[in-house]
Amino acid sequence: MSQSIDTRTDRQVDVRTPAGETSGSVTLPGELFDADANVSLMHQVVVAQLAAARQGTHSTKTRGQVSGGGAKPYRQKGTGRARQGSTRAPQFAGGGIVHGPTPRDYTKKTPKKMKAAALRGALSDRAREGRVHVVSAFVDGDAPKTKTALATLNAVTHAKRVLVVLDRDDVLNWVSLRNVPQVHLIEAGQLNTYDVLVADEVIFTETALAEYVAGRSKGSELPDLATHVTPGGVPSIAPAEGEGTVETATAAEAPAKKAAAKKAPAKKAAPATPEEAAKAPVEQATAANAGPDAQAPAEDGTTNETTEEKA
């Protein structure tokens, strides 16, 4: 059963100095250092991390890929030996490999939230056992000193495997501890489940702890990076100076121009009496057969054709 966030408690850890003294204490947030340790989840994340570290370039040749061996080594019968068809068969020295490894990709996709949850579980397990420590620094001054850094480390723990977490700009402590064989250095943004589980003790510097707590290691949602238009604002499409101008109509002129351009054709009035309705098809057929040069009939039903036209 998962542990409720409300029941997670913060932990107080003393801060050690290079002089071997305690300069105060810091708080380890319960949401990061007092979470449930899901063993199956941590196993899945560690397996995926180790698989991603594999190159996958291993390759072998089958009997068809090995050069040579095209001729039958000896005749089929009469030798007393087992029949053979090629010296590149798997049973021969120098022959092909059966079911050997071929190049492949070992990468396994692991969601970010799963990685973050596994890391929280690993750190919480170490914190509950008192194996998470915090130091102000390993070296005083501006010059790296391995002897001083090692003395500070031994004042905190004598474990055989120690994971030291530094911030991204801490070059002084990095150079001071990089040659110590039992120490594995890592930047706070690269902290992972495998390194925490392999180490016996985990030591943070104050700045590295603050960087990790402030980072996105809790599996929270990423910010929305989509561009949003400000309400009431209109994006500018005007060209730069010297590149020409864009003629645009005013807000009052645009509807008037659209209305003038899109005038609907006038509709013919419907016939009022049955007699007019009966004459309408005949008039339409006559107008269609007359052609474009035909003249409209007069009120008495005749047209203004001349005598020559009638002839």
mmCIF file of C-alpha atoms in Angstrom:
data_model
loop_
_atom_site.group_PDB
_atom_site.id
_atom_site.type_symbol
_atom_site.label_atom_id
_atom_site.label_comp_id
_atom_site.label_asym_id
_atom_site.label_seq_id
_atom_site.Cartn_x
_atom_site.Cartn_y
_atom_site.Cartn_z
ATOM 1 C CA MET A 1 0.000 0.000 0.000
ATOM 2 C CA SER A 2 1.438 3.367 -1.005
ATOM 3 C CA GLN A 3 2.329 5.882 1.621
ATOM 4 C CA SER A 4 0.228 9.026 1.790
ATOM 5 C CA ILE A 5 1.967 12.323 1.113
ATOM 6 C CA ASP A 6 0.551 13.736 4.347
ATOM 7 C CA THR A 7 2.301 11.039 6.405
ATOM 8 C CA ARG A 8 5.739 11.714 4.931
ATOM 9 C CA THR A 9 7.973 13.529 7.376
ATOM 10 C CA ASP A 10 10.905 15.830 6.748
ATOM 11 C CA ARG A 11 14.297 14.847 8.114
ATOM 12 C CA GLN A 12 16.926 17.037 9.707
ATOM 13 C CA VAL A 13 20.553 16.324 8.783
ATOM 14 C CA ASP A 14 23.625 18.039 10.230
ATOM 15 C CA VAL A 15 25.913 19.941 7.880
ATOM 16 C CA ARG A 16 29.589 19.075 8.274
ATOM 17 C CA THR A 17 32.458 21.440 7.454
ATOM 18 C CA PRO A 18 36.022 20.702 6.250
ATOM 19 C CA ALA A 19 37.180 21.476 9.791
ATOM 20 C CA GLY A 20 35.147 18.537 11.091
ATOM 21 C CA GLU A 21 32.582 20.717 12.853
ATOM 22 C CA THR A 22 28.823 21.069 12.497
ATOM 23 C CA SER A 23 27.658 24.345 10.988
ATOM 24 C CA GLY A 24 23.924 23.759 11.365
ATOM 25 C CA SER A 25 21.352 21.474 9.812
ATOM 26 C CA VAL A 26 19.314 21.200 6.650
ATOM 27 C CA THR A 27 15.903 19.695 5.942
ATOM 28 C CA LEU A 28 15.452 16.714 3.665
ATOM 29 C CA PRO A 29 11.932 17.077 2.201
ATOM 30 C CA GLY A 30 9.690 14.149 2.988
ATOM 31 C CA GLU A 31 8.301 13.997 -0.547
ATOM 32 C CA LEU A 32 11.794 13.206 -1.817
ATOM 33 C CA PHE A 33 13.466 11.451 1.126
ATOM 34 C CA ASP A 34 10.552 9.669 2.842
ATOM 35 C CA ALA A 35 8.745 8.008 -0.061
ATOM 36 C CA ASP A 36 7.883 4.353 -0.526
ATOM 37 C CA ALA A 37 10.626 2.142 -1.943
ATOM 38 C CA ASN A 38 8.987 0.225 -4.777
ATOM 39 C CA VAL A 39 11.471 -2.601 -5.340
ATOM 40 C CA SER A 40 9.978 -3.813 -8.618
ATOM 41 C CA LEU A 41 9.940 -0.282 -10.001
ATOM 42 C CA MET A 42 13.550 0.335 -9.005
ATOM 43 C CA HIS A 43 14.548 -2.981 -10.585
ATOM 44 C CA GLN A 44 12.837 -2.063 -13.847
ATOM 45 C CA VAL A 45 14.524 1.339 -13.973
ATOM 46 C CA VAL A 46 17.962 -0.093 -13.150
ATOM 47 C CA VAL A 47 17.645 -2.802 -15.812
ATOM 48 C CA ALA A 48 16.677 -0.178 -18.383
ATOM 49 C CA GLN A 49 19.623 2.024 -17.373
ATOM 50 C CA LEU A 50 22.137 -0.814 -17.631
ATOM 51 C CA ALA A 51 20.651 -1.906 -20.950
ATOM 52 C CA ALA A 52 20.993 1.608 -22.333
ATOM 53 C CA ALA A 53 24.706 1.539 -21.476
ATOM 54 C CA ARG A 54 25.287 -1.407 -23.814
ATOM 55 C CA GLN A 55 26.638 -0.623 -27.269
ATOM 56 C CA GLY A 56 24.996 -3.596 -28.934
ATOM 57 C CA THR A 57 27.699 -3.816 -31.629
ATOM 58 C CA HIS A 58 28.499 -7.494 -31.020
ATOM 59 C CA SER A 59 28.443 -9.559 -34.194
ATOM 60 C CA THR A 60 29.280 -13.077 -35.390
ATOM 61 C CA LYS A 61 29.267 -14.812 -38.770
ATOM 62 C CA THR A 62 27.181 -17.783 -39.763
ATOM 63 C CA ARG A 63 28.500 -20.573 -41.984
ATOM 64 C CA GLY A 64 27.189 -18.707 -45.000
ATOM 65 C CA GLN A 65 29.099 -15.534 -44.099
ATOM 66 C CA VAL A 66 32.503 -17.128 -43.391
ATOM 67 C CA SER A 67 34.769 -17.069 -46.433
ATOM 68 C CA GLY A 68 35.856 -20.356 -47.969
ATOM 69 C CA GLY A 69 34.448 -23.814 -47.498
ATOM 70 C CA GLY A 70 32.742 -23.967 -50.855
ATOM 71 C CA ALA A 71 34.167 -27.331 -51.892
ATOM 72 C CA LYS A 72 33.259 -30.620 -50.285
ATOM 73 C CA PRO A 73 36.275 -31.606 -48.104
ATOM 74 C CA TYR A 74 36.257 -35.245 -49.189
ATOM 75 C CA ARG A 75 34.074 -37.722 -50.973
ATOM 76 C CA GLN A 76 30.777 -38.849 -49.567
ATOM 77 C CA LYS A 77 31.536 -42.574 -49.175
ATOM 78 C CA GLY A 78 34.483 -44.881 -48.678
ATOM 79 C CA THR A 79 36.533 -42.877 -46.163
ATOM 80 C CA GLY A 80 35.050 -44.325 -42.986
ATOM 81 C CA ARG A 81 34.521 -40.824 -41.640
ATOM 82 C CA ALA A 82 31.354 -38.877 -41.147
ATOM 83 C CA ARG A 83 30.077 -37.196 -44.271
ATOM 84 C CA GLN A 84 30.890 -33.472 -44.523
ATOM 85 C CA GLY A 85 29.800 -30.857 -47.015
ATOM 86 C CA SER A 86 31.837 -27.812 -45.971
ATOM 87 C CA THR A 87 34.754 -26.944 -43.725
ATOM 88 C CA ARG A 88 32.872 -23.855 -42.568
ATOM 89 C CA ALA A 89 30.169 -25.868 -40.817
ATOM 90 C CA PRO A 90 29.739 -25.073 -37.101
ATOM 91 C CA GLN A 91 31.473 -28.279 -35.969
ATOM 92 C CA PHE A 92 34.726 -27.288 -37.696
ATOM 93 C CA ALA A 93 37.359 -24.995 -36.221
ATOM 94 C CA GLY A 94 37.090 -21.725 -38.104
ATOM 95 C CA GLY A 95 33.532 -22.474 -39.091
ATOM 96 C CA GLY A 96 30.447 -20.332 -38.629
ATOM 97 C CA ILE A 97 28.616 -19.648 -35.378
ATOM 98 C CA VAL A 98 25.144 -21.011 -34.748
ATOM 99 C CA HIS A 99 22.642 -18.564 -33.208
ATOM 100 C CA GLY A 100 25.414 -16.105 -32.378
ATOM 101 C CA PRO A 101 24.872 -12.502 -31.272
ATOM 102 C CA THR A 102 24.093 -9.901 -33.898
ATOM 103 C CA PRO A 103 24.038 -6.090 -33.643
ATOM 104 C CA ARG A 104 20.939 -4.892 -31.823
ATOM 105 C CA ASP A 105 19.586 -2.011 -29.779
ATOM 106 C CA TYR A 106 19.079 -2.771 -26.082
ATOM 107 C CA THR A 107 17.336 0.511 -25.293
ATOM 108 C CA LYS A 108 14.202 0.249 -23.164
ATOM 109 C CA LYS A 109 11.842 3.179 -22.911
ATOM 110 C CA THR A 110 11.156 4.271 -19.351
ATOM 111 C CA PRO A 111 8.797 7.180 -18.579
ATOM 112 C CA LYS A 112 10.262 10.124 -16.687
ATOM 113 C CA LYS A 113 7.797 9.748 -13.842
ATOM 114 C CA MET A 114 8.901 6.155 -13.312
ATOM 115 C CA LYS A 115 12.547 7.225 -13.149
ATOM 116 C CA ALA A 116 11.716 9.995 -10.679
ATOM 117 C CA ALA A 117 9.652 7.655 -8.481
ATOM 118 C CA ALA A 118 12.417 5.035 -8.444
ATOM 119 C CA LEU A 119 14.999 7.673 -7.488
ATOM 120 C CA ARG A 120 12.788 8.949 -4.673
ATOM 121 C CA GLY A 121 12.423 5.406 -3.370
ATOM 122 C CA ALA A 122 16.177 4.763 -3.446
ATOM 123 C CA LEU A 123 17.035 8.036 -1.685
ATOM 124 C CA SER A 124 14.288 7.477 0.881
ATOM 125 C CA ASP A 125 15.645 4.008 1.662
ATOM 126 C CA ARG A 126 19.128 5.436 2.253
ATOM 127 C CA ALA A 127 17.777 8.359 4.282
ATOM 128 C CA ARG A 128 15.749 6.115 6.599
ATOM 129 C CA GLU A 129 18.920 4.176 7.360
ATOM 130 C CA GLY A 130 20.865 7.376 8.084
ATOM 131 C CA ARG A 131 23.104 7.011 5.042
ATOM 132 C CA VAL A 132 22.440 10.426 3.490
ATOM 133 C CA HIS A 133 24.836 13.175 4.618
ATOM 134 C CA VAL A 134 25.340 16.853 3.822
ATOM 135 C CA VAL A 135 28.572 18.864 3.876
ATOM 136 C CA SER A 136 29.152 22.545 3.286
ATOM 137 C CA ALA A 137 32.266 21.808 1.202
ATOM 138 C CA PHE A 138 35.143 19.359 1.089
ATOM 139 C CA VAL A 139 37.889 21.957 0.694
ATOM 140 C CA ASP A 140 38.349 25.457 2.095
ATOM 141 C CA GLY A 141 39.804 28.150 -0.119
ATOM 142 C CA ASP A 142 40.140 28.340 -3.873
ATOM 143 C CA ALA A 143 42.818 25.694 -4.493
ATOM 144 C CA PRO A 144 41.899 22.004 -4.889
ATOM 145 C CA LYS A 145 43.430 19.719 -2.262
ATOM 146 C CA THR A 146 42.803 15.975 -2.313
ATOM 147 C CA LYS A 147 44.295 15.425 1.143
ATOM 148 C CA THR A 148 41.926 17.933 2.745
ATOM 149 C CA ALA A 149 38.938 16.583 0.814
ATOM 150 C CA LEU A 150 39.768 13.020 1.863
ATOM 151 C CA ALA A 151 40.025 14.094 5.510
ATOM 152 C CA THR A 152 36.568 15.674 5.286
ATOM 153 C CA LEU A 153 35.217 12.523 3.662
ATOM 154 C CA ASN A 154 36.655 10.262 6.368
ATOM 155 C CA ALA A 155 35.147 12.487 9.050
ATOM 156 C CA VAL A 156 31.713 11.739 7.578
ATOM 157 C CA THR A 157 32.012 8.067 6.614
ATOM 158 C CA HIS A 158 34.500 5.255 6.045
ATOM 159 C CA ALA A 159 32.336 3.349 3.573
ATOM 160 C CA LYS A 160 33.949 1.543 0.653
ATOM 161 C CA ARG A 161 31.606 3.055 -1.909
ATOM 162 C CA VAL A 162 30.562 6.673 -1.544
ATOM 163 C CA LEU A 163 28.414 8.681 -3.920
ATOM 164 C CA VAL A 164 29.234 12.393 -3.773
ATOM 165 C CA VAL A 165 26.671 14.714 -5.350
ATOM 166 C CA LEU A 166 27.977 18.123 -6.451
ATOM 167 C CA ASP A 167 26.358 21.059 -8.193
ATOM 168 C CA ARG A 168 27.162 21.750 -11.816
ATOM 169 C CA ASP A 169 29.588 24.612 -11.093
ATOM 170 C CA ASP A 170 31.536 23.001 -8.234
ATOM 171 C CA VAL A 171 34.876 22.494 -9.983
ATOM 172 C CA LEU A 172 36.930 22.823 -6.784
ATOM 173 C CA ASN A 173 35.452 19.811 -5.012
ATOM 174 C CA TRP A 174 35.291 17.845 -8.248
ATOM 175 C CA VAL A 175 39.024 18.193 -8.889
ATOM 176 C CA SER A 176 39.813 17.457 -5.243
ATOM 177 C CA LEU A 177 37.921 14.136 -5.171
ATOM 178 C CA ARG A 178 38.163 12.806 -8.715
ATOM 179 C CA ASN A 179 41.212 10.599 -7.967
ATOM 180 C CA VAL A 180 39.813 8.964 -4.803
ATOM 181 C CA PRO A 181 39.051 5.346 -5.794
ATOM 182 C CA GLN A 182 36.120 4.753 -3.422
ATOM 183 C CA VAL A 183 34.311 7.947 -4.465
ATOM 184 C CA HIS A 184 31.950 8.290 -7.405
ATOM 185 C CA LEU A 185 31.235 11.905 -8.348
ATOM 186 C CA ILE A 186 28.013 12.947 -10.001
ATOM 187 C CA GLU A 187 26.232 16.189 -10.793
ATOM 188 C CA ALA A 188 22.870 16.789 -9.119
ATOM 189 C CA GLY A 189 21.022 16.848 -12.431
ATOM 190 C CA GLN A 190 22.482 13.420 -13.341
ATOM 191 C CA LEU A 191 21.509 11.691 -10.094
ATOM 192 C CA ASN A 192 19.994 8.291 -10.844
ATOM 193 C CA THR A 193 18.646 5.203 -9.103
ATOM 194 C CA TYR A 194 21.506 2.862 -10.024
ATOM 195 C CA ASP A 195 24.277 5.032 -8.560
ATOM 196 C CA VAL A 196 22.305 5.541 -5.340
ATOM 197 C CA LEU A 197 21.705 1.809 -4.880
ATOM 198 C CA VAL A 198 25.289 0.819 -5.687
ATOM 199 C CA ALA A 199 26.762 3.284 -3.176
ATOM 200 C CA ASP A 200 26.901 2.562 0.538
ATOM 201 C CA GLU A 201 26.664 6.246 1.511
ATOM 202 C CA VAL A 202 25.366 9.344 -0.276
ATOM 203 C CA ILE A 203 26.894 12.751 0.460
ATOM 204 C CA PHE A 204 25.394 15.994 -0.823
ATOM 205 C CA THR A 205 26.939 19.412 -0.731
ATOM 206 C CA GLU A 206 24.541 22.130 0.393
ATOM 207 C CA THR A 207 24.358 23.673 -3.067
ATOM 208 C CA ALA A 208 23.869 20.272 -4.724
ATOM 209 C CA LEU A 209 21.026 19.401 -2.343
ATOM 210 C CA ALA A 210 19.320 22.720 -3.076
ATOM 211 C CA GLU A 211 19.757 22.142 -6.814
ATOM 212 C CA TYR A 212 18.250 18.657 -6.607
ATOM 213 C CA VAL A 213 15.275 19.741 -4.481
ATOM 214 C CA ALA A 214 14.560 22.686 -6.780
ATOM 215 C CA GLY A 215 14.851 20.538 -9.902
ATOM 216 C CA ARG A 216 12.189 18.472 -11.662
ATOM 217 C CA SER A 217 13.062 15.191 -9.950
ATOM 218 C CA LYS A 218 9.582 14.732 -8.472
ATOM 219 C CA GLY A 219 7.933 13.705 -11.740
ATOM 220 C CA SER A 220 5.848 16.879 -12.018
ATOM 221 C CA GLU A 221 4.376 17.984 -15.315
ATOM 222 C CA LEU A 222 6.507 20.023 -17.688
ATOM 223 C CA PRO A 223 5.478 23.647 -18.243
ATOM 224 C CA ASP A 224 3.257 24.513 -21.181
ATOM 225 C CA LEU A 225 5.594 25.886 -23.854
ATOM 226 C CA ALA A 226 2.878 26.730 -26.343
ATOM 227 C CA THR A 227 2.689 30.375 -27.448
ATOM 228 C CA HIS A 228 -0.536 32.019 -26.306
ATOM 229 C CA VAL A 229 -1.957 35.200 -27.915
ATOM 230 C CA THR A 230 -2.599 37.988 -25.442
ATOM 231 C CA PRO A 231 -6.356 38.761 -25.175
ATOM 232 C CA GLY A 232 -7.149 41.907 -27.171
ATOM 233 C CA GLY A 233 -3.792 41.899 -28.927
ATOM 234 C CA VAL A 234 -3.382 41.457 -32.686
ATOM 235 C CA PRO A 235 -0.129 40.064 -34.096
ATOM 236 C CA SER A 236 1.611 42.527 -36.391
ATOM 237 C CA ILE A 237 2.021 41.632 -40.070
ATOM 238 C CA ALA A 238 3.423 44.996 -41.197
ATOM 239 C CA PRO A 239 6.753 44.712 -43.098
ATOM 240 C CA ALA A 240 9.942 46.302 -41.882
ATOM 241 C CA GLU A 241 10.834 49.795 -42.946
ATOM 242 C CA GLY A 242 12.055 50.049 -46.530
ATOM 243 C CA GLU A 243 10.493 46.712 -47.606
ATOM 244 C CA GLY A 244 7.203 48.086 -48.969
ATOM 245 C CA THR A 245 3.806 48.865 -47.569
ATOM 246 C CA VAL A 246 0.660 46.851 -47.051
ATOM 247 C CA GLU A 247 -2.615 48.499 -48.068
ATOM 248 C CA THR A 248 -5.396 47.613 -45.710
ATOM 249 C CA ALA A 249 -9.004 48.810 -45.681
ATOM 250 C CA THR A 250 -10.525 50.408 -42.635
ATOM 251 C CA ALA A 251 -13.027 48.577 -40.491
ATOM 252 C CA ALA A 252 -15.927 50.718 -41.856
ATOM 253 C CA GLU A 253 -14.994 50.326 -45.566
ATOM 254 C CA ALA A 254 -14.476 46.561 -45.534
ATOM 255 C CA PRO A 255 -18.119 45.504 -44.896
ATOM 256 C CA ALA A 256 -19.423 48.056 -47.441
ATOM 257 C CA LYS A 257 -17.127 46.730 -50.192
ATOM 258 C CA LYS A 258 -18.066 43.146 -49.452
ATOM 259 C CA ALA A 259 -21.768 44.026 -49.604
ATOM 260 C CA ALA A 260 -21.365 45.785 -52.969
ATOM 261 C CA ALA A 261 -19.348 42.918 -54.435
ATOM 262 C CA LYS A 262 -21.800 40.244 -53.375
ATOM 263 C CA LYS A 263 -25.224 41.635 -54.408
ATOM 264 C CA ALA A 264 -27.749 38.865 -54.667
ATOM 265 C CA PRO A 265 -29.723 38.693 -57.966
ATOM 266 C CA ALA A 266 -33.301 39.939 -57.770
ATOM 267 C CA LYS A 267 -35.893 37.221 -57.476
ATOM 268 C CA LYS A 268 -38.878 37.169 -59.834
ATOM 269 C CA ALA A 269 -42.250 37.660 -58.230
ATOM 270 C CA ALA A 270 -44.498 34.637 -58.110
ATOM 271 C CA PRO A 271 -47.624 34.711 -60.388
ATOM 272 C CA ALA A 272 -50.674 36.036 -58.619
ATOM 273 C CA THR A 273 -53.459 34.268 -60.641
ATOM 274 C CA PRO A 274 -53.805 30.801 -62.187
ATOM 275 C CA GLU A 275 -53.934 32.348 -65.685
ATOM 276 C CA GLU A 276 -50.528 34.014 -65.178
ATOM 277 C CA ALA A 277 -49.103 30.749 -63.805
ATOM 278 C CA ALA A 278 -50.232 28.946 -66.967
ATOM 279 C CA LYS A 279 -48.657 31.583 -69.264
ATOM 280 C CA ALA A 280 -45.290 31.572 -67.424
ATOM 281 C CA PRO A 281 -43.857 28.314 -68.948
ATOM 282 C CA VAL A 282 -44.828 29.417 -72.458
ATOM 283 C CA GLU A 283 -43.137 32.803 -72.075
ATOM 284 C CA GLN A 284 -39.955 31.174 -70.705
ATOM 285 C CA ALA A 285 -39.766 28.746 -73.630
ATOM 286 C CA THR A 286 -40.308 31.563 -76.144
ATOM 287 C CA ALA A 287 -37.561 33.675 -74.587
ATOM 288 C CA ALA A 288 -35.154 30.734 -74.647
ATOM 289 C CA ASN A 289 -35.768 30.014 -78.359
ATOM 290 C CA ALA A 290 -35.582 33.670 -79.402
ATOM 291 C CA GLY A 291 -31.878 34.079 -78.662
ATOM 292 C CA PRO A 292 -29.951 37.048 -77.336
ATOM 293 C CA ASP A 293 -31.091 39.477 -80.117
ATOM 294 C CA ALA A 294 -34.800 38.934 -79.609
ATOM 295 C CA GLN A 295 -36.981 41.876 -78.635
ATOM 296 C CA ALA A 296 -39.516 41.868 -75.867
ATOM 297 C CA PRO A 297 -43.160 41.710 -77.049
ATOM 298 C CA ALA A 298 -45.358 44.720 -76.717
ATOM 299 C CA GLU A 299 -48.462 44.909 -74.615
ATOM 300 C CA ASP A 300 -50.612 43.643 -77.490
ATOM 301 C CA GLY A 301 -48.376 40.608 -77.977
ATOM 302 C CA THR A 302 -46.525 41.833 -81.130
ATOM 303 C CA THR A 303 -42.886 42.718 -81.592
ATOM 304 C CA ASN A 304 -41.337 45.789 -83.238
ATOM 305 C CA GLU A 305 -39.932 43.872 -86.216
ATOM 306 C CA THR A 306 -39.567 45.722 -89.502
ATOM 307 C CA THR A 307 -41.017 44.584 -92.792
ATOM 308 C CA GLU A 308 -37.602 43.433 -94.046
ATOM 309 C CA GLU A 309 -37.057 41.331 -90.967
ATOM 310 C CA LYS A 310 -40.469 39.687 -91.378
ATOM 311 C CA ALA A 311 -39.672 38.949 -95.032
#
